[in-house]
C-alpha cells in the first residue's frame, strides 16, 4: 500500500513537472524588464534580460545594462549589436568591480566600467583606489574615459590622472586639467602632445604626475 | 620578365599597428591599422633604409608596430610577386618627451636584376616630441642575402615634424652608404711570357657609394578627405639628383572604408637607377576595420548654438538641466535618466531652456537636439563612447 502511494506520488509529481515546465518558461519570459519588452524585439529583450540576470547573480548593478539596451534601441541599433553592447558593458562592470574592490559605490562602478570600455587598464583603477581609498573615484574615472575618447594614449591618460590623484589633486582641478587638454585638442594639438603639455603644467605647479 | 608600360599592377599596401596590445598601449593605436588594395600602373617600390617614423611614434606615443607592404604585378595575365616587406618595431624606452625605438624587418624582392633579393634591416630611432613639433634621429643597417653585387648598406638620417590644425608636415634627410661588389679585370704577371702576352684575371673589388635623399611629407585631413603628398630629391654623385613625388588621397565613405587613389612619379630602385618614368596612377579601396571615426569626438558636434549649460541639484534630490541656446525654437534631451526617451525642454525665458530629471548620484549619459536636428554632445562636457560607435556626454550628478 505504502509502495503504491510512493509510486503514485512520483507519477503525479512527474506529470505535474511536465505540465509546469513550459509554464515555468513563460514565467521566466514574463520576468523580462517591461521596458525591454516595450522597446526591443522579443529575442533581443530575452538575450538582454539573460545578461541582466547573470550580472545580478554576480552582484553587479543591473540598471546600467537595461539602460544600455534602451540606448541602443533609441539609436536604432540592431538586436545583435544591442546584445553585444550589453554583454560588453556587463563584462566591464565585472572587471571594474574586481579592480575597485568590495566597498565600491554603484556610481563608481558605472564610471569604472566606462573607463574599462574606453580602454583603461584594470591596474589603473586599482591604483586610483589604492591612492585615495576613502574618496569617490567617479571624477577621475570619468576624466580617464574622456581623455581616452579624445584619443589621448592610454598610458598618458592613466599616468596623468593616477599621478594627479595620488598627489592629492582635487576633483575640481582634475576637471580643469581635462578641460585644458580638451581645449588644446580643439585648437588642433595632437592628443598625446596635449597630454604631455598638461603633465608638464601640473608638474610645474608642484603636482608630480609620475 | 620586363614589365611593359601597360602592365596591370596590383599593389597591396598594408599597415598594422599594435597587433598585440602591450601594456600601456592604447587600443586607439589600432586606428592606424589599415589595408589598401590598389589597381593600376604602379611605380617600382623603393623604401628608404631610414624612413621617417610613423606618426604615432613621432608624436611620442607609439607601442608595438607591424607593417606589411607587398606588391603583386601581373604581366600577360601572369601574376608575379614583386615585393614583400615585413617590419616589426618596439618602443624600447620612453621618458617624458624622449623615446627610443627599434625596428627590424625583412624584404623579399625576387628576380631583381640588382641581385638584391632578400634583405634584413634594423633601424634605431631616437625621438623628441614637444607640443606640436618634434624631431628624430635615425640609424639603420641592412644586409642583403643572395646578392652578388650588393654588400651591406648603412644609413643615418633625421628629421623634424610639426603639426598645425589639420596639417602635419615632416621633413627628412638621410644619407645611405651602399657597398657595391664589382668584378674587374686586372692584368697579372705570373711568368715572363705574361709581359709579352697580357693576361687578365677577374678580381673582386668593393667600393662604397653614397647617396642622399631629402623628403618632405605632408598630411592634410579635412573631414572625410585625407591627402598625403610626399616629394623627394635623391642624389647620387655618379647619377646626379633626381626628384620624385607621390600623393595618396583617401576619401572615407564610411568610418572603416575609403576610396584610395595614388599618383606617383618615377622612383629610384635599390641600385640607384631610375626604374620607371612618367606618372603612375592607381585606384583602390582602403579598409580599416579597427579605425575609429577621425577625431573620435566630431568637432562639429561640439560647435553648436549651445552657449552654456549647467546641471544643478535641487532641494528635493532631483536635478535641473539648464541650456542657453540663442535663436533656437526647440531643445530635446535623450538620456539614461529619461530611459533614452526623447524629452523636450521647457523654455524658461528668451534663450534659456530647462528640464527636471531624476537620477542617482554619479555619471549619467545624455545627448541633446536643437530644432529637431542631429543629436549633439553638450559642449565641453566629458564624453564617453556609447558602445554603438558613437559618443555621449557625461553629466555628473551630485
Coordinates of C-alpha atoms in Angstrom, one line a residue:
Chain A
X1 CA 0.0 0.0 0.0
X2 CA 2.7 2.4 1.0
X3 CA 4.7 1.4 -2.0
X4 CA 1.7 2.1 -4.2
X5 CA 1.4 5.6 -2.7
X6 CA 5.0 6.3 -3.3
X7 CA 4.7 5.3 -7.0
X8 CA 1.5 7.3 -7.3
X9 CA 3.2 10.3 -5.8
X10 CA 6.2 10.0 -8.2
X11 CA 3.8 9.7 -11.2
X12 CA 1.8 12.7 -10.2
X13 CA 4.9 14.8 -9.5
X14 CA 6.4 13.8 -12.8
X15 CA 3.2 14.7 -14.8
X16 CA 2.9 18.0 -12.8
X17 CA 6.5 18.8 -13.6
X18 CA 6.0 18.1 -17.3
X19 CA 2.9 20.4 -17.3
X20 CA 4.5 23.1 -15.3
X21 CA 7.9 23.2 -17.1
X22 CA 6.6 25.2 -20.1
X23 CA 4.7 27.4 -17.7
X24 CA 7.9 28.0 -15.8
X25 CA 9.5 29.2 -19.1
X26 CA 6.6 31.6 -19.5
X27 CA 7.1 32.8 -16.0
X28 CA 10.8 33.5 -16.9
X29 CA 9.8 35.3 -20.1
X30 CA 7.3 37.3 -18.0
X31 CA 10.2 38.4 -15.8
X32 CA 11.8 40.4 -18.6
X33 CA 12.0 44.0 -17.7
X34 CA 8.9 45.6 -19.2
X35 CA 11.0 48.5 -20.6
X36 CA 12.9 46.0 -22.6
X37 CA 9.9 44.2 -24.0
X38 CA 8.3 47.5 -24.9
X39 CA 11.3 48.8 -26.9
X40 CA 13.1 45.7 -28.2
X41 CA 12.0 42.7 -30.2
X42 CA 11.3 39.6 -28.1
X43 CA 14.5 37.6 -28.7
X44 CA 16.7 40.7 -28.1
X45 CA 14.8 41.5 -24.9
X46 CA 15.3 37.9 -23.7
X47 CA 19.0 38.0 -24.6
X48 CA 19.5 41.3 -22.8
X49 CA 17.5 40.0 -19.8
X50 CA 19.7 36.9 -19.5
X51 CA 22.8 39.2 -19.3
X52 CA 21.0 41.3 -16.7
X53 CA 20.2 38.1 -14.7
X54 CA 23.8 37.0 -15.0
X55 CA 25.0 40.3 -13.7
X56 CA 22.6 40.2 -10.9
X57 CA 23.9 36.8 -9.8
X58 CA 27.4 38.3 -9.8
X59 CA 26.3 41.1 -7.6
X60 CA 26.7 43.8 -10.3
X61 CA 24.3 46.7 -10.8
X62 CA 21.7 45.8 -13.5
X63 CA 20.1 49.1 -14.2
X64 CA 23.1 50.3 -16.4
X65 CA 22.6 47.2 -18.5
X66 CA 18.9 47.9 -19.1
X67 CA 19.7 51.5 -19.9
X68 CA 22.5 50.4 -22.3
X69 CA 19.9 48.3 -24.2
X70 CA 17.4 51.1 -24.2
X71 CA 20.1 53.5 -25.5
X72 CA 20.8 51.0 -28.4
X73 CA 17.1 50.9 -29.2
X74 CA 16.9 54.7 -29.2
X75 CA 19.8 54.8 -31.6
X76 CA 18.4 52.3 -33.9
X77 CA 21.0 49.6 -33.3
X78 CA 20.3 46.0 -34.4
X79 CA 19.3 43.4 -31.8
X80 CA 22.7 41.7 -32.2
X81 CA 24.6 45.0 -31.6
X82 CA 22.4 45.8 -28.6
X83 CA 23.1 42.3 -27.1
X84 CA 26.8 42.7 -27.7
X85 CA 26.9 46.2 -26.2
X86 CA 25.1 45.0 -23.1
X87 CA 27.4 42.0 -22.8
X88 CA 30.5 44.1 -23.1
X89 CA 29.1 46.5 -20.6
X90 CA 28.4 43.7 -18.1
X91 CA 31.9 42.3 -18.5
X92 CA 33.3 45.8 -18.0
X93 CA 31.2 46.2 -14.8
X94 CA 32.7 42.9 -13.6
X95 CA 36.3 44.0 -14.4
X96 CA 35.7 47.3 -12.7
X97 CA 34.1 45.7 -9.7
X98 CA 37.1 43.3 -9.2
X99 CA 39.6 46.1 -9.7
X100 CA 37.9 48.7 -7.4
X101 CA 37.1 46.3 -4.6
X102 CA 34.1 45.5 -2.4
X103 CA 33.5 49.0 -1.0
X104 CA 32.6 50.5 -4.3
X105 CA 29.5 52.6 -4.9
X106 CA 27.3 52.0 -8.0
X107 CA 28.3 55.4 -9.4
X108 CA 32.0 54.4 -9.2
X109 CA 31.2 51.0 -10.8
X110 CA 29.4 52.7 -13.7
X111 CA 32.3 55.2 -14.1
X112 CA 34.8 52.4 -13.8
X113 CA 33.1 50.3 -16.5
X114 CA 33.1 53.4 -18.7
X115 CA 36.9 53.7 -18.3
X116 CA 37.4 50.0 -18.9
X117 CA 35.3 50.1 -22.1
X118 CA 37.3 53.2 -23.2
X119 CA 40.5 51.2 -23.0
X120 CA 41.8 51.9 -19.5
X121 CA 43.7 49.1 -17.7
X122 CA 42.2 47.5 -14.6
X123 CA 45.5 48.2 -12.9
X124 CA 44.8 52.0 -13.2
X125 CA 41.5 51.5 -11.4
X126 CA 43.3 49.6 -8.7
X127 CA 46.0 52.4 -8.4
X128 CA 43.3 55.0 -8.1
X129 CA 41.6 53.1 -5.3
X130 CA 44.9 52.4 -3.5
X131 CA 46.0 56.1 -3.8
X132 CA 42.9 57.5 -2.0
X133 CA 40.7 54.7 -0.8
X134 CA 38.3 56.9 1.0
X135 CA 37.5 59.3 -1.8
X136 CA 34.9 58.8 -4.6
X137 CA 36.6 57.8 -7.8
X138 CA 33.8 59.0 -10.1
X139 CA 35.5 62.1 -11.3
X140 CA 39.0 60.6 -12.0
X141 CA 37.3 57.7 -13.8
X142 CA 35.2 60.0 -15.9
X143 CA 38.3 62.0 -16.7
X144 CA 40.2 58.9 -17.9
X145 CA 37.3 57.9 -20.1
X146 CA 37.1 61.4 -21.6
X147 CA 40.8 61.6 -22.3
X148 CA 40.7 58.1 -24.0
X149 CA 37.7 59.2 -26.0
X150 CA 39.7 62.1 -27.2
X151 CA 42.5 59.8 -28.4
X152 CA 44.9 60.6 -25.6
X153 CA 47.1 57.4 -25.5
X154 CA 46.0 55.1 -22.6
X155 CA 49.4 55.2 -20.9
X156 CA 49.4 59.0 -20.9
X157 CA 45.8 59.4 -19.8
X158 CA 46.3 56.9 -17.0
X159 CA 49.6 58.3 -15.8
X160 CA 48.3 61.9 -15.7
X161 CA 45.1 61.0 -13.8
X162 CA 46.5 58.4 -11.5
X163 CA 49.5 60.6 -10.8
X164 CA 47.4 63.7 -10.1
X165 CA 45.0 61.7 -7.9
X166 CA 47.9 60.2 -6.0
X167 CA 49.4 63.6 -5.5
X168 CA 46.2 64.8 -3.9
X169 CA 44.7 66.9 -6.7
X170 CA 41.1 67.9 -6.1
X171 CA 38.3 66.8 -8.4
X172 CA 37.7 70.4 -9.4
X173 CA 41.4 70.7 -10.5
X174 CA 41.1 67.3 -12.2
X175 CA 38.2 68.5 -14.3
X176 CA 40.1 71.7 -15.0
X177 CA 43.0 69.6 -16.2
X178 CA 40.7 67.7 -18.5
X179 CA 39.2 71.0 -19.9
X180 CA 42.8 72.2 -20.7
X181 CA 43.6 69.1 -22.6
X182 CA 40.2 69.3 -24.4
X183 CA 40.9 72.9 -25.3
X184 CA 44.3 72.1 -26.7
X185 CA 43.0 69.3 -28.8
X186 CA 40.2 71.5 -30.1
X187 CA 42.9 74.0 -31.1
X188 CA 44.5 71.4 -33.2
X189 CA 47.1 69.9 -30.9
X190 CA 47.8 66.2 -31.1
X191 CA 46.1 64.5 -28.2
X192 CA 49.4 63.0 -27.0
X193 CA 51.1 66.3 -27.1
X194 CA 48.2 68.0 -25.3
X195 CA 48.5 65.4 -22.6
X196 CA 52.3 65.9 -22.3
X197 CA 51.7 69.6 -22.0
X198 CA 49.1 69.1 -19.3
X199 CA 51.5 66.9 -17.4
X200 CA 54.3 69.4 -17.7
X201 CA 51.9 72.1 -16.4
X202 CA 50.9 70.1 -13.4
X203 CA 54.5 69.1 -12.7
X204 CA 55.5 72.8 -12.8
X205 CA 52.7 73.6 -10.3
X206 CA 54.1 71.1 -7.9
X207 CA 51.9 68.1 -8.6
X208 CA 54.1 65.3 -9.7
X209 CA 52.2 63.0 -12.0
X210 CA 54.6 60.2 -12.2
Chain B
X1 CA 60.3 39.5 -67.2
X2 CA 60.2 43.0 -68.2
X3 CA 57.1 44.9 -67.2
X4 CA 55.8 47.0 -70.0
X5 CA 54.1 50.4 -69.7
X6 CA 50.6 48.9 -69.9
X7 CA 51.2 46.3 -67.3
X8 CA 48.4 45.9 -64.8
X9 CA 49.7 46.0 -61.3
X10 CA 48.0 45.0 -58.2
X11 CA 49.6 46.7 -55.2
X12 CA 48.7 45.6 -51.7
X13 CA 49.8 48.1 -49.1
X14 CA 49.0 47.4 -45.5
X15 CA 49.9 48.8 -42.2
X16 CA 49.0 47.1 -39.0
X17 CA 49.9 48.8 -35.7
X18 CA 49.8 47.1 -32.4
X19 CA 48.5 43.6 -33.3
X20 CA 49.3 42.5 -29.7
X21 CA 48.4 45.2 -27.3
X22 CA 51.4 45.7 -25.0
X23 CA 50.8 47.2 -21.5
X24 CA 50.2 50.9 -21.7
X25 CA 49.5 51.0 -25.4
X26 CA 46.1 52.4 -26.2
X27 CA 43.6 50.4 -28.3
X28 CA 43.3 53.7 -30.2
X29 CA 46.6 53.0 -31.9
X30 CA 44.7 50.4 -33.8
X31 CA 43.2 53.3 -35.6
X32 CA 46.3 53.3 -37.8
X33 CA 45.8 49.8 -39.0
X34 CA 44.6 49.5 -42.5
X35 CA 44.9 47.6 -45.7
X36 CA 44.8 49.2 -49.1
X37 CA 44.2 47.4 -52.3
X38 CA 45.1 49.2 -55.4
X39 CA 44.7 48.5 -59.1
X40 CA 46.6 50.4 -61.7
X41 CA 50.0 51.0 -63.1
X42 CA 52.3 51.4 -60.2
X43 CA 55.8 52.7 -59.8
X44 CA 58.6 50.4 -58.6
X45 CA 58.7 50.1 -54.9
X46 CA 61.6 51.7 -53.1
X47 CA 61.9 52.3 -49.4
X48 CA 64.4 54.3 -47.6
X49 CA 66.7 52.4 -45.2
X50 CA 65.9 55.0 -42.6
X51 CA 62.3 56.2 -43.2
X52 CA 60.5 58.7 -41.2
X53 CA 58.8 57.2 -38.2
X54 CA 55.1 56.5 -38.1
X55 CA 53.0 59.5 -36.9
X56 CA 52.2 57.9 -33.6
X57 CA 55.9 57.4 -32.9
X58 CA 56.8 60.9 -34.0
X59 CA 54.3 62.2 -31.5
X60 CA 55.8 60.4 -28.6
X61 CA 53.2 57.8 -28.3
X62 CA 53.7 54.5 -30.1
X63 CA 54.0 51.0 -28.8
X64 CA 54.5 47.9 -31.0
X65 CA 54.3 48.3 -34.7
X66 CA 53.9 45.8 -37.5
X67 CA 53.9 46.9 -41.1
X68 CA 53.2 44.7 -44.1
X69 CA 53.8 46.0 -47.6
X70 CA 53.6 44.0 -50.8
X71 CA 53.2 44.2 -54.5
X72 CA 51.9 41.6 -56.9
X73 CA 52.4 42.5 -60.6
X74 CA 50.7 40.9 -63.5
X75 CA 52.1 40.8 -67.0
X76 CA 50.4 38.9 -69.7
X77 CA 47.9 37.6 -67.2
X78 CA 50.6 36.0 -65.1
X79 CA 50.8 37.3 -61.6
X80 CA 54.3 37.7 -60.1
X81 CA 55.4 38.7 -56.7
X82 CA 57.4 41.9 -57.0
X83 CA 58.0 42.9 -53.4
X84 CA 57.2 41.9 -49.9
X85 CA 58.3 43.8 -46.8
X86 CA 57.6 43.0 -43.2
X87 CA 58.7 45.4 -40.4
X88 CA 58.2 45.0 -36.7
X89 CA 59.0 47.7 -34.2
X90 CA 59.2 48.1 -30.5
X91 CA 59.1 51.0 -28.2
X92 CA 62.2 50.4 -26.1
X93 CA 62.2 53.3 -23.8
X94 CA 60.2 56.5 -23.2
X95 CA 60.6 59.3 -20.7
X96 CA 58.7 62.5 -21.0
X97 CA 59.2 63.8 -24.5
X98 CA 62.0 61.4 -25.4
X99 CA 61.8 58.0 -26.8
X100 CA 63.9 55.2 -28.2
X101 CA 62.5 52.7 -30.7
X102 CA 63.9 49.9 -32.7
X103 CA 62.6 48.4 -35.9
X104 CA 63.7 45.1 -37.6
X105 CA 62.4 43.9 -40.8
X106 CA 62.9 41.7 -43.8
X107 CA 62.4 42.4 -47.5
X108 CA 61.9 39.8 -50.2
X109 CA 62.2 41.0 -53.8
X110 CA 62.6 38.1 -56.1
X111 CA 64.1 38.3 -59.6
X112 CA 65.5 41.8 -59.3
X113 CA 68.4 42.3 -61.7
X114 CA 70.4 44.0 -59.0
X115 CA 70.6 40.8 -57.1
X116 CA 69.2 42.5 -54.0
X117 CA 66.8 39.5 -53.5
X118 CA 66.4 39.2 -49.7
X119 CA 67.4 41.7 -47.1
X120 CA 67.3 42.1 -43.4
X121 CA 67.1 45.6 -41.9
X122 CA 67.4 47.1 -38.5
X123 CA 66.7 50.7 -37.6
X124 CA 67.1 52.5 -34.3
X125 CA 65.2 55.7 -33.7
X126 CA 65.6 58.4 -31.1
X127 CA 62.7 60.8 -30.9
X128 CA 61.9 64.0 -29.1
X129 CA 58.4 65.4 -29.3
X130 CA 57.1 68.7 -27.9
X131 CA 53.7 70.4 -28.0
X132 CA 53.1 70.3 -31.7
X133 CA 56.6 69.7 -33.1
X134 CA 59.5 67.3 -32.7
X135 CA 62.5 65.7 -34.2
X136 CA 64.1 62.3 -34.6
X137 CA 67.4 60.8 -35.4
X138 CA 67.7 57.5 -37.0
X139 CA 70.4 54.9 -37.9
X140 CA 69.9 51.8 -39.9
X141 CA 71.8 48.9 -41.4
X142 CA 70.7 46.4 -44.0
X143 CA 72.3 43.1 -45.0
X144 CA 71.3 41.6 -48.4
X145 CA 71.3 37.9 -48.9
X146 CA 71.9 36.1 -52.2
X147 CA 73.1 39.3 -53.8
X148 CA 76.2 39.1 -55.9
X149 CA 76.9 42.8 -56.3
X150 CA 75.4 44.4 -53.2
X151 CA 77.0 44.5 -49.8
X152 CA 75.8 45.9 -46.6
X153 CA 74.1 49.3 -46.5
X154 CA 74.2 51.8 -43.7
X155 CA 72.0 54.9 -43.3
X156 CA 71.9 57.8 -41.0
X157 CA 69.2 60.3 -41.0
X158 CA 66.9 62.5 -39.1
X159 CA 64.0 64.9 -39.5
X160 CA 61.6 67.3 -37.9
X161 CA 57.9 67.4 -37.9
X162 CA 55.3 69.9 -36.9
X163 CA 51.6 69.9 -36.6
X164 CA 49.2 72.8 -37.1
X165 CA 45.5 72.3 -37.2
X166 CA 44.6 69.6 -39.7
X167 CA 48.0 69.8 -41.4
X168 CA 51.2 68.0 -40.3
X169 CA 54.5 68.2 -42.1
X170 CA 57.6 66.0 -41.7
X171 CA 60.9 66.8 -43.3
X172 CA 63.6 64.1 -43.6
X173 CA 67.1 63.8 -44.7
X174 CA 69.1 60.6 -44.8
X175 CA 72.4 59.5 -46.2
X176 CA 73.0 55.9 -47.3
X177 CA 76.2 54.1 -47.9
X178 CA 75.8 51.1 -50.2
X179 CA 78.7 48.7 -50.6
X180 CA 79.0 47.6 -54.2
X181 CA 80.9 44.4 -55.1
X182 CA 82.4 44.5 -58.6
X183 CA 84.4 42.1 -60.6
X184 CA 87.1 43.9 -62.5
X185 CA 89.8 42.5 -64.8
X186 CA 93.3 43.1 -63.6
X187 CA 96.4 42.4 -65.6
X188 CA 98.6 39.8 -63.9
X189 CA 102.1 38.7 -64.5
X190 CA 103.0 35.2 -63.4
X191 CA 105.7 34.4 -65.9
X192 CA 107.8 36.3 -68.4
X193 CA 105.5 35.4 -71.2
X194 CA 102.7 37.4 -69.4
X195 CA 104.7 40.5 -70.1
X196 CA 104.5 39.8 -73.8
X197 CA 101.0 38.4 -73.9
X198 CA 98.9 40.3 -71.4
X199 CA 97.0 38.1 -69.1
X200 CA 93.9 39.3 -67.1
X201 CA 92.1 37.8 -64.1
X202 CA 88.8 38.8 -62.5
X203 CA 89.4 40.4 -59.2
X204 CA 86.7 41.3 -56.7
X205 CA 86.6 44.9 -55.7
X206 CA 84.4 46.6 -53.2
X207 CA 83.5 50.3 -53.1
X208 CA 81.0 52.4 -51.2
X209 CA 78.5 54.5 -53.0
X210 CA 77.0 57.3 -51.0
X211 CA 73.5 58.7 -51.7
X212 CA 71.5 61.4 -50.1
X213 CA 67.8 61.8 -50.0
X214 CA 65.7 64.7 -48.8
X215 CA 61.9 64.2 -48.4
X216 CA 59.1 66.4 -47.4
X217 CA 55.8 64.7 -46.4
X218 CA 52.5 66.3 -45.6
X219 CA 49.3 65.1 -44.2
X220 CA 46.2 67.1 -44.6
X221 CA 42.9 65.8 -43.1
X222 CA 39.7 67.7 -43.8
X223 CA 36.5 65.9 -42.7
X224 CA 36.4 62.7 -44.8
X225 CA 39.3 63.6 -47.0
X226 CA 42.9 62.7 -46.2
X227 CA 45.7 63.8 -48.6
X228 CA 49.4 62.8 -48.1
X229 CA 51.7 64.4 -50.7
X230 CA 55.4 63.5 -50.5
X231 CA 58.2 64.9 -52.5
X232 CA 61.8 63.6 -52.6
X233 CA 65.1 64.6 -54.0
X234 CA 67.5 61.7 -54.4
X235 CA 71.2 62.4 -55.1
X236 CA 73.9 60.0 -56.1
X237 CA 77.2 61.6 -57.2
X238 CA 77.5 59.5 -60.2
X239 CA 74.0 60.0 -61.4
X240 CA 73.2 63.4 -60.2
X241 CA 69.9 64.4 -58.5
X242 CA 66.5 63.0 -59.3
X243 CA 63.2 64.2 -57.9
X244 CA 60.1 62.2 -57.3
X245 CA 56.6 62.8 -56.0
X246 CA 53.9 60.7 -54.6
X247 CA 50.4 61.7 -53.4
X248 CA 48.0 59.5 -51.7
X249 CA 44.4 60.5 -51.2
X250 CA 41.7 58.7 -49.3
X251 CA 38.0 59.6 -49.1
X252 CA 36.3 57.9 -46.2
X253 CA 32.9 56.8 -47.5
X254 CA 32.2 55.2 -44.1
X255 CA 34.3 55.2 -40.9
X256 CA 36.1 52.0 -42.0
X257 CA 36.1 52.1 -45.8
X258 CA 37.7 54.7 -48.0
X259 CA 38.3 55.2 -51.7
X260 CA 42.1 55.4 -52.2
X261 CA 44.0 56.9 -55.1
X262 CA 47.7 57.3 -55.6
X263 CA 49.7 59.2 -58.1
X264 CA 53.4 58.8 -58.2
X265 CA 56.3 59.8 -60.5
X266 CA 59.4 57.9 -61.3
X267 CA 61.1 56.1 -58.5
X268 CA 64.6 55.0 -57.8
X269 CA 65.5 51.4 -57.2
X270 CA 67.9 49.9 -54.7
X271 CA 70.8 50.1 -57.2
X272 CA 70.2 53.8 -57.5
X273 CA 68.9 53.6 -61.1
X274 CA 65.7 55.3 -62.2
X275 CA 63.4 52.4 -62.9
X276 CA 60.1 54.0 -64.1
X277 CA 59.4 57.1 -66.0
X278 CA 56.2 59.2 -66.2
X279 CA 53.3 59.3 -63.8
X280 CA 51.7 56.3 -62.5
X281 CA 48.1 56.2 -61.2
X282 CA 46.4 53.6 -59.0
X283 CA 42.9 53.5 -57.6
X284 CA 41.6 51.2 -54.9
X285 CA 39.9 50.8 -51.6
X286 CA 41.3 51.2 -48.1
X287 CA 39.9 49.1 -45.3
X288 CA 40.4 50.0 -41.7
X289 CA 38.4 47.5 -39.6
X290 CA 39.8 48.9 -36.3
X291 CA 39.6 52.6 -37.3
X292 CA 37.6 54.8 -35.1
X293 CA 35.9 57.9 -36.6
X294 CA 38.5 60.6 -37.2
X295 CA 39.0 62.8 -34.2
X296 CA 36.7 60.5 -32.4
X297 CA 34.5 63.2 -31.0
X298 CA 33.5 65.0 -34.1
X299 CA 34.3 68.7 -33.8
X300 CA 31.0 69.7 -35.4
X301 CA 29.1 68.1 -32.6
X302 CA 30.7 70.4 -30.2
X303 CA 30.3 73.6 -32.2
X304 CA 26.6 74.2 -31.6
X305 CA 24.3 77.0 -30.8
X306 CA 24.5 76.0 -27.2
X307 CA 26.2 78.8 -25.4
X308 CA 26.1 77.5 -21.9
X309 CA 24.7 74.6 -20.0
X310 CA 24.6 73.5 -16.4
X311 CA 23.3 70.8 -14.2
X312 CA 22.2 71.7 -10.7
X313 CA 20.9 69.7 -7.8
X314 CA 17.5 70.8 -6.4
X315 CA 16.5 70.6 -2.8
X316 CA 14.3 67.5 -3.3
X317 CA 17.0 65.4 -4.8
X318 CA 16.1 66.0 -8.5
X319 CA 18.4 67.7 -10.9
X320 CA 17.7 70.6 -13.2
X321 CA 19.4 70.8 -16.6
X322 CA 19.5 74.3 -18.0
X323 CA 20.7 75.1 -21.5
X324 CA 21.2 78.5 -23.1
X325 CA 20.8 78.3 -26.8
X326 CA 20.1 81.6 -28.6
X327 CA 17.9 81.5 -31.7
X328 CA 16.6 78.0 -31.1
X329 CA 12.9 77.1 -31.2
X330 CA 13.1 73.7 -29.6
X331 CA 15.6 71.7 -27.4
X332 CA 15.2 67.9 -26.8
X333 CA 17.1 65.7 -24.4
X334 CA 17.7 62.0 -24.7
X335 CA 19.5 60.4 -21.7
X336 CA 19.7 57.4 -19.4
X337 CA 17.7 59.5 -16.9
X338 CA 14.9 59.6 -19.4
X339 CA 15.2 55.9 -20.2
X340 CA 16.6 57.2 -23.6
X341 CA 13.1 58.6 -24.4
X342 CA 13.0 62.0 -26.0
X343 CA 12.0 64.7 -23.6
X344 CA 11.5 68.3 -24.7
X345 CA 12.9 71.1 -22.6
X346 CA 10.7 73.9 -21.5
X347 CA 11.6 77.5 -22.5
X348 CA 12.3 79.5 -19.3
X349 CA 12.7 82.9 -20.8
X350 CA 14.4 84.1 -24.0
X351 CA 17.2 81.7 -24.9
X352 CA 17.1 79.6 -21.7
X353 CA 15.7 76.1 -21.6
X354 CA 15.2 73.7 -18.7
X355 CA 14.2 70.2 -17.8
X356 CA 14.0 68.5 -14.5
X357 CA 15.4 65.0 -14.3
X358 CA 15.6 62.3 -11.7
X359 CA 18.7 60.2 -11.2
X360 CA 21.0 59.0 -8.5
X361 CA 24.4 60.5 -7.9
X362 CA 27.2 59.6 -10.4
X363 CA 27.8 59.8 -14.1
X364 CA 24.8 60.0 -16.4
X365 CA 24.8 59.9 -20.2
X366 CA 23.0 62.3 -22.4
X367 CA 22.6 63.9 -25.8
X368 CA 20.7 67.0 -26.8
X369 CA 19.0 68.1 -30.0
X370 CA 18.3 71.6 -31.3
X371 CA 15.3 72.3 -33.6
X372 CA 14.9 68.5 -34.4
X373 CA 18.4 68.4 -35.9
X374 CA 21.1 65.8 -35.2
X375 CA 21.7 64.6 -31.7
X376 CA 24.6 66.5 -30.2
X377 CA 27.1 66.4 -27.4
X378 CA 26.9 69.1 -24.8
X379 CA 29.9 71.4 -25.5
X380 CA 32.9 70.9 -23.2
X381 CA 31.2 68.1 -21.2
X382 CA 33.2 65.0 -20.6
X383 CA 32.4 62.4 -23.2
X384 CA 32.4 58.6 -23.5
X385 CA 32.0 56.1 -26.2
X386 CA 28.5 54.7 -26.2
X387 CA 29.2 51.1 -27.4
X388 CA 27.2 51.8 -30.6
X389 CA 30.1 53.6 -32.4
X390 CA 29.0 57.0 -31.2
X391 CA 29.6 59.2 -28.2
X392 CA 27.6 60.5 -25.3
X393 CA 28.1 63.4 -22.9
X394 CA 28.7 62.5 -19.3
X395 CA 26.8 64.6 -16.8
X396 CA 27.9 64.1 -13.2
X397 CA 25.0 64.3 -10.7
X398 CA 25.9 65.1 -7.1

